[in-house]
């Protein structure tokens, strides 16, 4: 019983240390665990595959550095797929730091496919206003977006001139970490203009999206780093997300072990009473 | 007058926007579009108000030497540096802004978020216990999702991911739908209360 009592009062720094070790060791010694593909991720992939060359995809980077670890790999994998399929990317951000993070991904991926700024992709930067801005954007893009993120008028770019309203947009991909984000795209863009919406969210937000997948308002979902890893596997671009899966696997196993130990303590205390 | 005028503005604008949504006539749409454009302009201005408030709150903390007031100094210094770098040294094209964004903002944000993993682990050990039948059910579902959502679950048993999808698609969706319907009905009733002037707390505690 002494051992159980000692466990009950385990210094939380030991728990922190174990989590730290569980994160670091798989990074140094990769396990190479297989990544299975879930249906919501495959549905996003299939939708992108079904679009014809030159289709316009809005990529909305609705996150900030706090969620960068989960959503940036999804941004890169999705952009890679778009450029490989010769789709045109219209990027914006509903969060102030989102379009900057999106721009980092664009600058990383676009040159690999010889894509030209303004012709194949454009970044119009942070757009405040949340839901009302989305309604206006769908009705008339020029009401909301007059310049790109550098301040250059968007009608000086071929892609800027091509996107006039929601009718010109074939797919919206929102990389969402909260509010404003995926929910607003569904309510104020999909419901109003019928544009298909896909999303990548943080793992904690993923369960909230399932009612919208089942109702057909969302075509698919990349949930957390696992969703990004699945997409990387589908586009055959094994990068940060797949690399992070070993650490996440071991930490999850460790958490389950903690839960089991915690409950053993509970039952032994009950028996003692 | 201080309360009546805002009530009339809210009533008029709110109901006009609802009517305009259902009547797709040119005149209605033009006016509603103007309102929407005004809204985005006002929201953009709120960023400026937010910065002013941030400066005021943190200046007060420094003046009154409240707990951890030193952090307010750091915040104000970096707020100033980021604004100068953004506005006067080439905006987002400027190298200083990008340098600060890439090397300070991103790592600091990621660090704050990653700390959650440690606290979640500690909480899982101390609080996630099968004290009641409901807690036991939640615990079983959590363990299934935690293991099934990572590759090690698929490695242990190939059926784990399918089990997770079932948990997400059936019990999770059913519960979320119930919560969403309840919350949305509450939202509609709250919106009506605001439009009809029954709910006035958003106007603050001013007197006539």
GROMACS .gro file of C-alpha atoms in nm:
model
  481
    1UNK     CA    1   0.000   0.000   0.000
    2UNK     CA    2   0.293   0.227   0.068
    3UNK     CA    3   0.384   0.204  -0.299
    4UNK     CA    4   0.029   0.303  -0.400
    5UNK     CA    5   0.036   0.600  -0.160
    6UNK     CA    6   0.368   0.708  -0.301
    7UNK     CA    7   0.226   0.686  -0.653
    8UNK     CA    8  -0.075   0.895  -0.549
    9UNK     CA    9   0.157   1.173  -0.441
   10UNK     CA   10   0.392   1.138  -0.736
   11UNK     CA   11   0.578   1.461  -0.807
   12UNK     CA   12   0.430   1.602  -1.125
   13UNK     CA   13   0.778   1.693  -1.245
   14UNK     CA   14   0.839   1.318  -1.290
   15UNK     CA   15   0.532   1.305  -1.514
   16UNK     CA   16   0.663   1.604  -1.711
   17UNK     CA   17   1.002   1.435  -1.746
   18UNK     CA   18   0.845   1.112  -1.874
   19UNK     CA   19   0.638   1.308  -2.130
   20UNK     CA   20   0.952   1.493  -2.240
   21UNK     CA   21   1.138   1.165  -2.287
   22UNK     CA   22   0.841   1.014  -2.474
   23UNK     CA   23   0.844   1.308  -2.715
   24UNK     CA   24   1.220   1.328  -2.772
   25UNK     CA   25   1.325   0.963  -2.805
   26UNK     CA   26   1.104   0.878  -3.108
   27UNK     CA   27   1.240   1.191  -3.276
   28UNK     CA   28   1.594   1.061  -3.235
   29UNK     CA   29   1.509   0.698  -3.308
   30UNK     CA   30   1.211   0.693  -3.551
   31UNK     CA   31   0.984   0.391  -3.519
   32UNK     CA   32   0.830   0.424  -3.864
   33UNK     CA   33   0.481   0.324  -3.754
   34UNK     CA   34   0.234   0.283  -4.043
   35UNK     CA   35  -0.014   0.569  -4.098
   36UNK     CA   36  -0.367   0.451  -4.180
   37UNK     CA   37  -0.595   0.674  -4.390
   38UNK     CA   38  -0.932   0.777  -4.247
   39UNK     CA   39  -1.237   0.850  -4.464
   40UNK     CA   40  -1.266   1.225  -4.386
   41UNK     CA   41  -0.905   1.278  -4.502
   42UNK     CA   42  -0.950   1.060  -4.811
   43UNK     CA   43  -1.262   1.261  -4.900
   44UNK     CA   44  -1.061   1.586  -4.902
   45UNK     CA   45  -0.793   1.423  -5.116
   46UNK     CA   46  -1.053   1.284  -5.359
   47UNK     CA   47  -1.221   1.625  -5.389
   48UNK     CA   48  -0.891   1.789  -5.486
   49UNK     CA   49  -0.824   1.507  -5.732
   50UNK     CA   50  -1.166   1.561  -5.890
   51UNK     CA   51  -1.105   1.931  -5.965
   52UNK     CA   52  -1.001   2.017  -6.318
   53UNK     CA   53  -0.672   2.199  -6.389
   54UNK     CA   54  -0.692   2.574  -6.327
   55UNK     CA   55  -0.972   2.544  -6.072
   56UNK     CA   56  -0.957   2.805  -5.798
   57UNK     CA   57  -0.909   2.692  -5.439
   58UNK     CA   58  -0.937   2.939  -5.152
   59UNK     CA   59  -0.695   2.845  -4.874
   60UNK     CA   60  -0.788   3.025  -4.555
   61UNK     CA   61  -0.513   3.019  -4.293
   62UNK     CA   62  -0.724   3.075  -3.982
   63UNK     CA   63  -0.466   3.000  -3.715
   64UNK     CA   64  -0.171   3.150  -3.534
   65UNK     CA   65   0.168   3.024  -3.415
   66UNK     CA   66   0.005   2.851  -3.115
   67UNK     CA   67  -0.145   2.596  -3.355
   68UNK     CA   68   0.139   2.603  -3.605
   69UNK     CA   69   0.268   2.260  -3.499
   70UNK     CA   70  -0.061   2.097  -3.598
   71UNK     CA   71  -0.181   2.309  -3.889
   72UNK     CA   72   0.132   2.419  -4.075
   73UNK     CA   73   0.215   2.063  -4.193
   74UNK     CA   74  -0.144   2.035  -4.320
   75UNK     CA   75  -0.103   2.369  -4.500
   76UNK     CA   76   0.212   2.249  -4.675
   77UNK     CA   77   0.069   1.910  -4.770
   78UNK     CA   78  -0.252   2.062  -4.906
   79UNK     CA   79  -0.066   2.330  -5.106
   80UNK     CA   80   0.163   2.064  -5.249
   81UNK     CA   81  -0.140   1.867  -5.368
   82UNK     CA   82  -0.300   2.180  -5.520
   83UNK     CA   83   0.014   2.282  -5.710
   84UNK     CA   84   0.079   1.928  -5.825
   85UNK     CA   85  -0.274   1.922  -5.970
   86UNK     CA   86  -0.218   2.267  -6.130
   87UNK     CA   87  -0.494   2.429  -5.926
   88UNK     CA   88  -0.482   2.802  -5.855
   89UNK     CA   89  -0.456   2.907  -5.491
   90UNK     CA   90  -0.621   3.219  -5.347
   91UNK     CA   91  -0.493   3.256  -4.990
   92UNK     CA   92  -0.629   3.471  -4.711
   93UNK     CA   93  -0.641   3.461  -4.332
   94UNK     CA   94  -0.923   3.527  -4.086
   95UNK     CA   95  -0.662   3.546  -3.810
   96UNK     CA   96  -0.400   3.825  -3.810
   97UNK     CA   97  -0.100   3.590  -3.814
   98UNK     CA   98  -0.261   3.328  -4.038
   99UNK     CA   99  -0.175   3.469  -4.377
  100UNK     CA  100   0.189   3.516  -4.268
  101UNK     CA  101   0.211   3.148  -4.178
  102UNK     CA  102   0.034   3.060  -4.502
  103UNK     CA  103   0.282   3.273  -4.690
  104UNK     CA  104   0.573   3.080  -4.542
  105UNK     CA  105   0.416   2.762  -4.680
  106UNK     CA  106   0.351   2.922  -5.020
  107UNK     CA  107   0.711   3.040  -5.044
  108UNK     CA  108   0.826   2.689  -4.955
  109UNK     CA  109   0.604   2.491  -5.192
  110UNK     CA  110   0.527   2.716  -5.493
  111UNK     CA  111   0.887   2.741  -5.626
  112UNK     CA  112   0.911   2.359  -5.626
  113UNK     CA  113   0.639   2.353  -5.894
  114UNK     CA  114   0.755   2.670  -6.076
  115UNK     CA  115   0.437   2.852  -5.982
  116UNK     CA  116   0.415   3.224  -6.051
  117UNK     CA  117   0.278   3.472  -5.796
  118UNK     CA  118  -0.036   3.642  -5.924
  119UNK     CA  119  -0.091   3.385  -6.197
  120UNK     CA  120  -0.099   3.054  -6.008
  121UNK     CA  121  -0.134   3.179  -5.653
  122UNK     CA  122  -0.199   3.495  -5.458
  123UNK     CA  123  -0.206   3.593  -5.091
  124UNK     CA  124  -0.448   3.872  -4.997
  125UNK     CA  125  -0.348   3.870  -4.631
  126UNK     CA  126  -0.549   3.913  -4.313
  127UNK     CA  127  -0.918   3.995  -4.364
  128UNK     CA  128  -1.100   4.109  -4.050
  129UNK     CA  129  -1.475   4.093  -4.002
  130UNK     CA  130  -1.536   3.719  -3.960
  131UNK     CA  131  -1.885   3.610  -4.067
  132UNK     CA  132  -2.001   3.937  -4.223
  133UNK     CA  133  -1.678   3.964  -4.420
  134UNK     CA  134  -1.737   3.613  -4.558
  135UNK     CA  135  -2.088   3.703  -4.674
  136UNK     CA  136  -1.953   4.012  -4.853
  137UNK     CA  137  -1.658   3.818  -4.995
  138UNK     CA  138  -1.889   3.559  -5.150
  139UNK     CA  139  -2.113   3.826  -5.302
  140UNK     CA  140  -1.842   4.051  -5.442
  141UNK     CA  141  -1.474   3.991  -5.371
  142UNK     CA  142  -1.382   4.347  -5.472
  143UNK     CA  143  -1.585   4.485  -5.177
  144UNK     CA  144  -1.351   4.314  -4.933
  145UNK     CA  145  -1.025   4.257  -5.118
  146UNK     CA  146  -0.866   4.539  -5.312
  147UNK     CA  147  -0.498   4.465  -5.254
  148UNK     CA  148  -0.281   4.163  -5.187
  149UNK     CA  149  -0.072   4.124  -4.872
  150UNK     CA  150   0.198   4.356  -5.005
  151UNK     CA  151  -0.050   4.632  -5.086
  152UNK     CA  152  -0.048   4.573  -5.464
  153UNK     CA  153  -0.397   4.604  -5.623
  154UNK     CA  154  -0.526   4.252  -5.688
  155UNK     CA  155  -0.675   4.347  -6.025
  156UNK     CA  156  -0.317   4.387  -6.147
  157UNK     CA  157  -0.283   4.006  -6.121
  158UNK     CA  158  -0.458   3.758  -6.356
  159UNK     CA  159  -0.571   3.544  -6.060
  160UNK     CA  160  -0.696   3.854  -5.875
  161UNK     CA  161  -0.914   3.942  -6.175
  162UNK     CA  162  -1.041   3.583  -6.206
  163UNK     CA  163  -1.193   3.568  -5.857
  164UNK     CA  164  -1.500   3.794  -5.856
  165UNK     CA  165  -1.741   3.610  -5.627
  166UNK     CA  166  -1.815   3.272  -5.467
  167UNK     CA  167  -1.922   3.143  -5.810
  168UNK     CA  168  -1.558   3.151  -5.923
  169UNK     CA  169  -1.438   2.946  -5.627
  170UNK     CA  170  -1.436   2.568  -5.665
  171UNK     CA  171  -1.327   2.472  -5.314
  172UNK     CA  172  -1.251   2.639  -4.982
  173UNK     CA  173  -0.993   2.481  -4.755
  174UNK     CA  174  -0.990   2.639  -4.411
  175UNK     CA  175  -0.704   2.561  -4.176
  176UNK     CA  176  -0.884   2.643  -3.859
  177UNK     CA  177  -0.780   2.676  -3.495
  178UNK     CA  178  -1.096   2.836  -3.358
  179UNK     CA  179  -1.312   3.140  -3.402
  180UNK     CA  180  -1.342   3.278  -3.670
  181UNK     CA  181  -1.283   2.966  -3.871
  182UNK     CA  182  -1.444   2.657  -4.015
  183UNK     CA  183  -1.782   2.711  -3.851
  184UNK     CA  184  -1.815   3.054  -4.014
  185UNK     CA  185  -1.711   2.922  -4.353
  186UNK     CA  186  -1.983   2.656  -4.324
  187UNK     CA  187  -2.260   2.886  -4.203
  188UNK     CA  188  -2.188   3.199  -4.403
  189UNK     CA  189  -2.025   3.065  -4.719
  190UNK     CA  190  -2.134   2.708  -4.783
  191UNK     CA  191  -2.493   2.759  -4.668
  192UNK     CA  192  -2.529   3.084  -4.861
  193UNK     CA  193  -2.331   3.023  -5.179
  194UNK     CA  194  -2.305   2.642  -5.190
  195UNK     CA  195  -1.925   2.642  -5.226
  196UNK     CA  196  -1.776   2.311  -5.104
  197UNK     CA  197  -1.579   2.348  -4.780
  198UNK     CA  198  -1.300   2.124  -4.652
  199UNK     CA  199  -1.105   2.184  -4.336
  200UNK     CA  200  -0.798   2.104  -4.133
  201UNK     CA  201  -0.844   2.166  -3.763
  202UNK     CA  202  -0.657   2.118  -3.440
  203UNK     CA  203  -0.718   1.772  -3.289
  204UNK     CA  204  -0.928   1.920  -3.010
  205UNK     CA  205  -1.168   2.077  -3.263
  206UNK     CA  206  -1.201   1.770  -3.485
  207UNK     CA  207  -1.494   1.598  -3.303
  208UNK     CA  208  -1.703   1.917  -3.339
  209UNK     CA  209  -1.688   1.891  -3.719
  210UNK     CA  210  -1.842   1.543  -3.753
  211UNK     CA  211  -2.206   1.665  -3.752
  212UNK     CA  212  -2.120   1.887  -4.050
  213UNK     CA  213  -1.946   1.601  -4.233
  214UNK     CA  214  -2.248   1.380  -4.182
  215UNK     CA  215  -2.483   1.656  -4.307
  216UNK     CA  216  -2.267   1.709  -4.617
  217UNK     CA  217  -2.181   2.070  -4.528
  218UNK     CA  218  -1.817   1.970  -4.492
  219UNK     CA  219  -1.668   1.746  -4.756
  220UNK     CA  220  -1.386   1.623  -4.533
  221UNK     CA  221  -1.153   1.691  -4.246
  222UNK     CA  222  -0.785   1.673  -4.158
  223UNK     CA  223  -0.800   1.638  -3.779
  224UNK     CA  224  -0.486   1.748  -3.596
  225UNK     CA  225  -0.134   1.634  -3.676
  226UNK     CA  226  -0.267   1.284  -3.752
  227UNK     CA  227  -0.490   1.427  -4.029
  228UNK     CA  228  -0.191   1.612  -4.172
  229UNK     CA  229   0.017   1.291  -4.155
  230UNK     CA  230  -0.255   1.104  -4.344
  231UNK     CA  231  -0.261   1.376  -4.611
  232UNK     CA  232   0.119   1.370  -4.636
  233UNK     CA  233   0.096   0.994  -4.688
  234UNK     CA  234  -0.168   1.036  -4.959
  235UNK     CA  235   0.034   1.298  -5.149
  236UNK     CA  236   0.352   1.095  -5.090
  237UNK     CA  237   0.525   1.379  -4.910
  238UNK     CA  238   0.637   1.236  -4.578
  239UNK     CA  239   0.748   1.541  -4.382
  240UNK     CA  240   0.686   1.697  -4.040
  241UNK     CA  241   0.347   1.543  -3.968
  242UNK     CA  242   0.448   1.185  -4.044
  243UNK     CA  243   0.771   1.247  -3.849
  244UNK     CA  244   0.569   1.362  -3.549
  245UNK     CA  245   0.343   1.058  -3.545
  246UNK     CA  246   0.592   0.836  -3.358
  247UNK     CA  247   0.621   1.088  -3.075
  248UNK     CA  248   0.247   1.139  -3.061
  249UNK     CA  249   0.189   0.761  -3.054
  250UNK     CA  250   0.426   0.708  -2.762
  251UNK     CA  251   0.285   1.005  -2.568
  252UNK     CA  252  -0.070   0.875  -2.616
  253UNK     CA  253   0.034   0.532  -2.491
  254UNK     CA  254   0.201   0.700  -2.192
  255UNK     CA  255  -0.120   0.894  -2.120
  256UNK     CA  256  -0.320   0.571  -2.124
  257UNK     CA  257  -0.068   0.416  -1.883
  258UNK     CA  258  -0.108   0.721  -1.655
  259UNK     CA  259  -0.488   0.684  -1.667
  260UNK     CA  260  -0.463   0.312  -1.583
  261UNK     CA  261  -0.225   0.378  -1.292
  262UNK     CA  262  -0.451   0.658  -1.165
  263UNK     CA  263  -0.748   0.420  -1.166
  264UNK     CA  264  -0.552   0.142  -0.994
  265UNK     CA  265  -0.480   0.396  -0.719
  266UNK     CA  266  -0.851   0.484  -0.702
  267UNK     CA  267  -0.962   0.120  -0.671
  268UNK     CA  268  -0.697   0.034  -0.414
  269UNK     CA  269  -0.802   0.334  -0.204
  270UNK     CA  270  -1.168   0.229  -0.226
  271UNK     CA  271  -1.077  -0.124  -0.113
  272UNK     CA  272  -0.876   0.022   0.174
  273UNK     CA  273  -1.180   0.219   0.293
  274UNK     CA  274  -3.240   5.922  -2.532
  275UNK     CA  275  -2.910   5.760  -2.438
  276UNK     CA  276  -3.087   5.420  -2.433
  277UNK     CA  277  -3.376   5.477  -2.674
  278UNK     CA  278  -3.169   5.577  -2.977
  279UNK     CA  279  -2.941   5.268  -2.966
  280UNK     CA  280  -3.251   5.048  -2.924
  281UNK     CA  281  -3.407   5.197  -3.238
  282UNK     CA  282  -3.083   5.157  -3.435
  283UNK     CA  283  -3.050   4.792  -3.327
  284UNK     CA  284  -3.418   4.719  -3.400
  285UNK     CA  285  -3.411   4.888  -3.741
  286UNK     CA  286  -3.079   4.750  -3.863
  287UNK     CA  287  -3.137   4.401  -3.722
  288UNK     CA  288  -3.480   4.349  -3.873
  289UNK     CA  289  -3.379   4.512  -4.201
  290UNK     CA  290  -3.092   4.261  -4.236
  291UNK     CA  291  -3.327   3.969  -4.163
  292UNK     CA  292  -3.580   4.093  -4.422
  293UNK     CA  293  -3.305   4.160  -4.677
  294UNK     CA  294  -3.182   3.802  -4.637
  295UNK     CA  295  -3.523   3.669  -4.750
  296UNK     CA  296  -3.604   3.931  -5.016
  297UNK     CA  297  -3.346   3.916  -5.297
  298UNK     CA  298  -3.448   4.250  -5.454
  299UNK     CA  299  -3.179   4.489  -5.576
  300UNK     CA  300  -3.255   4.777  -5.338
  301UNK     CA  301  -3.260   4.557  -5.027
  302UNK     CA  302  -2.941   4.382  -5.133
  303UNK     CA  303  -2.757   4.706  -5.206
  304UNK     CA  304  -2.837   4.852  -4.864
  305UNK     CA  305  -2.757   4.530  -4.678
  306UNK     CA  306  -2.427   4.508  -4.868
  307UNK     CA  307  -2.345   4.864  -4.760
  308UNK     CA  308  -2.418   4.770  -4.397
  309UNK     CA  309  -2.193   4.465  -4.429
  310UNK     CA  310  -1.910   4.673  -4.572
  311UNK     CA  311  -1.948   4.922  -4.287
  312UNK     CA  312  -1.931   4.634  -4.041
  313UNK     CA  313  -1.598   4.510  -4.180
  314UNK     CA  314  -1.464   4.867  -4.159
  315UNK     CA  315  -1.577   4.901  -3.798
  316UNK     CA  316  -1.427   4.562  -3.709
  317UNK     CA  317  -1.093   4.667  -3.862
  318UNK     CA  318  -1.105   4.978  -3.643
  319UNK     CA  319  -1.152   4.754  -3.335
  320UNK     CA  320  -0.793   4.633  -3.385
  321UNK     CA  321  -0.681   4.990  -3.321
  322UNK     CA  322  -0.910   5.013  -3.015
  323UNK     CA  323  -0.767   4.680  -2.893
  324UNK     CA  324  -0.412   4.812  -2.918
  325UNK     CA  325  -0.508   5.127  -2.726
  326UNK     CA  326  -0.670   4.915  -2.455
  327UNK     CA  327  -0.366   4.686  -2.436
  328UNK     CA  328  -0.136   4.986  -2.391
  329UNK     CA  329  -0.365   5.144  -2.129
  330UNK     CA  330  -0.406   4.825  -1.922
  331UNK     CA  331  -0.035   4.745  -1.924
  332UNK     CA  332   0.071   5.103  -1.852
  333UNK     CA  333  -0.156   5.097  -1.546
  334UNK     CA  334  -0.002   4.768  -1.433
  335UNK     CA  335   0.345   4.921  -1.456
  336UNK     CA  336   0.240   5.239  -1.275
  337UNK     CA  337   0.071   5.047  -0.992
  338UNK     CA  338   0.348   4.785  -0.975
  339UNK     CA  339   0.091   4.502  -0.971
  340UNK     CA  340   0.199   4.137  -0.969
  341UNK     CA  341   0.437   4.048  -1.259
  342UNK     CA  342   0.435   4.408  -1.383
  343UNK     CA  343   0.776   4.352  -1.540
  344UNK     CA  344   0.613   4.139  -1.813
  345UNK     CA  345   0.404   4.440  -1.913
  346UNK     CA  346   0.724   4.631  -1.991
  347UNK     CA  347   0.842   4.348  -2.218
  348UNK     CA  348   0.499   4.337  -2.385
  349UNK     CA  349   0.495   4.711  -2.455
  350UNK     CA  350   0.854   4.713  -2.583
  351UNK     CA  351   0.785   4.430  -2.828
  352UNK     CA  352   0.451   4.580  -2.930
  353UNK     CA  353   0.639   4.895  -3.025
  354UNK     CA  354   0.917   4.705  -3.204
  355UNK     CA  355   0.669   4.496  -3.407
  356UNK     CA  356   0.467   4.806  -3.502
  357UNK     CA  357   0.776   4.999  -3.610
  358UNK     CA  358   0.906   4.696  -3.802
  359UNK     CA  359   0.567   4.645  -3.967
  360UNK     CA  360   0.476   5.004  -4.051
  361UNK     CA  361   0.810   5.170  -4.117
  362UNK     CA  362   1.062   4.902  -4.217
  363UNK     CA  363   0.892   4.760  -4.523
  364UNK     CA  364   0.584   4.588  -4.374
  365UNK     CA  365   0.567   4.216  -4.427
  366UNK     CA  366   0.827   4.245  -4.699
  367UNK     CA  367   1.064   4.399  -4.445
  368UNK     CA  368   1.328   4.164  -4.317
  369UNK     CA  369   1.308   4.275  -3.953
  370UNK     CA  370   0.935   4.203  -3.925
  371UNK     CA  371   0.976   3.859  -4.083
  372UNK     CA  372   1.280   3.788  -3.865
  373UNK     CA  373   1.082   3.873  -3.549
  374UNK     CA  374   0.776   3.682  -3.668
  375UNK     CA  375   0.971   3.367  -3.762
  376UNK     CA  376   1.216   3.367  -3.471
  377UNK     CA  377   1.015   3.509  -3.180
  378UNK     CA  378   0.642   3.491  -3.242
  379UNK     CA  379   0.622   3.141  -3.395
  380UNK     CA  380   0.851   2.964  -3.141
  381UNK     CA  381   0.690   3.145  -2.844
  382UNK     CA  382   0.338   3.060  -2.962
  383UNK     CA  383   0.434   2.698  -3.027
  384UNK     CA  384   0.601   2.676  -2.685
  385UNK     CA  385   0.292   2.802  -2.502
  386UNK     CA  386   0.072   2.552  -2.685
  387UNK     CA  387   0.310   2.258  -2.638
  388UNK     CA  388   0.310   2.311  -2.260
  389UNK     CA  389  -0.045   2.173  -2.273
  390UNK     CA  390   0.092   1.822  -2.338
  391UNK     CA  391   0.262   1.823  -1.997
  392UNK     CA  392  -0.041   1.953  -1.810
  393UNK     CA  393  -0.275   1.713  -1.991
  394UNK     CA  394  -0.050   1.423  -1.885
  395UNK     CA  395  -0.052   1.538  -1.524
  396UNK     CA  396  -0.431   1.588  -1.531
  397UNK     CA  397  -0.484   1.246  -1.692
  398UNK     CA  398  -0.295   1.086  -1.404
  399UNK     CA  399  -0.474   1.272  -1.125
  400UNK     CA  400  -0.824   1.348  -1.248
  401UNK     CA  401  -0.926   1.097  -1.516
  402UNK     CA  402  -1.072   0.838  -1.281
  403UNK     CA  403  -1.371   0.601  -1.303
  404UNK     CA  404  -1.557   0.743  -1.004
  405UNK     CA  405  -1.906   0.704  -1.157
  406UNK     CA  406  -2.056   0.493  -1.441
  407UNK     CA  407  -2.069   0.807  -1.663
  408UNK     CA  408  -1.703   0.885  -1.592
  409UNK     CA  409  -1.615   0.523  -1.673
  410UNK     CA  410  -1.795   0.548  -2.008
  411UNK     CA  411  -1.611   0.872  -2.088
  412UNK     CA  412  -1.283   0.715  -1.985
  413UNK     CA  413  -1.332   0.410  -2.210
  414UNK     CA  414  -1.424   0.632  -2.507
  415UNK     CA  415  -1.122   0.855  -2.441
  416UNK     CA  416  -0.883   0.560  -2.430
  417UNK     CA  417  -1.024   0.418  -2.754
  418UNK     CA  418  -0.991   0.756  -2.931
  419UNK     CA  419  -0.646   0.828  -2.787
  420UNK     CA  420  -0.503   0.496  -2.900
  421UNK     CA  421  -0.703   0.463  -3.222
  422UNK     CA  422  -0.620   0.814  -3.348
  423UNK     CA  423  -0.244   0.748  -3.360
  424UNK     CA  424  -0.048   0.501  -3.573
  425UNK     CA  425   0.037   0.282  -3.274
  426UNK     CA  426  -0.334   0.195  -3.247
  427UNK     CA  427  -0.339   0.074  -3.607
  428UNK     CA  428  -0.019  -0.118  -3.536
  429UNK     CA  429  -0.172  -0.287  -3.228
  430UNK     CA  430  -0.500  -0.375  -3.399
  431UNK     CA  431  -0.607  -0.278  -3.751
  432UNK     CA  432  -0.969  -0.239  -3.631
  433UNK     CA  433  -0.887   0.050  -3.395
  434UNK     CA  434  -0.925   0.332  -3.653
  435UNK     CA  435  -1.267   0.197  -3.762
  436UNK     CA  436  -1.376   0.185  -3.399
  437UNK     CA  437  -1.265   0.548  -3.357
  438UNK     CA  438  -1.459   0.652  -3.669
  439UNK     CA  439  -1.769   0.482  -3.522
  440UNK     CA  440  -1.724   0.668  -3.191
  441UNK     CA  441  -1.688   0.996  -3.384
  442UNK     CA  442  -1.970   0.934  -3.631
  443UNK     CA  443  -2.234   0.789  -3.398
  444UNK     CA  444  -2.218   0.879  -3.026
  445UNK     CA  445  -2.007   1.193  -3.076
  446UNK     CA  446  -2.219   1.328  -3.364
  447UNK     CA  447  -2.545   1.251  -3.184
  448UNK     CA  448  -2.432   1.434  -2.870
  449UNK     CA  449  -2.286   1.727  -3.064
  450UNK     CA  450  -2.606   1.765  -3.267
  451UNK     CA  451  -2.811   1.783  -2.949
  452UNK     CA  452  -2.579   2.046  -2.803
  453UNK     CA  453  -2.578   2.244  -3.130
  454UNK     CA  454  -2.959   2.246  -3.159
  455UNK     CA  455  -2.992   2.358  -2.798
  456UNK     CA  456  -2.727   2.628  -2.833
  457UNK     CA  457  -2.869   2.757  -3.163
  458UNK     CA  458  -3.225   2.779  -3.027
  459UNK     CA  459  -3.082   2.976  -2.735
  460UNK     CA  460  -2.894   3.197  -2.982
  461UNK     CA  461  -3.210   3.272  -3.182
  462UNK     CA  462  -3.402   3.357  -2.867
  463UNK     CA  463  -3.118   3.579  -2.744
  464UNK     CA  464  -3.100   3.758  -3.081
  465UNK     CA  465  -3.475   3.825  -3.070
  466UNK     CA  466  -3.445   3.957  -2.715
  467UNK     CA  467  -3.169   4.197  -2.826
  468UNK     CA  468  -3.359   4.312  -3.137
  469UNK     CA  469  -3.680   4.368  -2.943
  470UNK     CA  470  -3.497   4.561  -2.673
  471UNK     CA  471  -3.572   4.312  -2.394
  472UNK     CA  472  -3.204   4.231  -2.345
  473UNK     CA  473  -3.012   4.556  -2.292
  474UNK     CA  474  -2.699   4.451  -2.103
  475UNK     CA  475  -2.485   4.505  -2.416
  476UNK     CA  476  -2.542   4.881  -2.375
  477UNK     CA  477  -2.363   4.886  -2.039
  478UNK     CA  478  -2.489   5.035  -1.716
  479UNK     CA  479  -2.542   5.398  -1.823
  480UNK     CA  480  -2.846   5.596  -1.708
  481UNK     CA  481  -3.089   5.812  -1.909
   0.00000   0.00000   0.00000
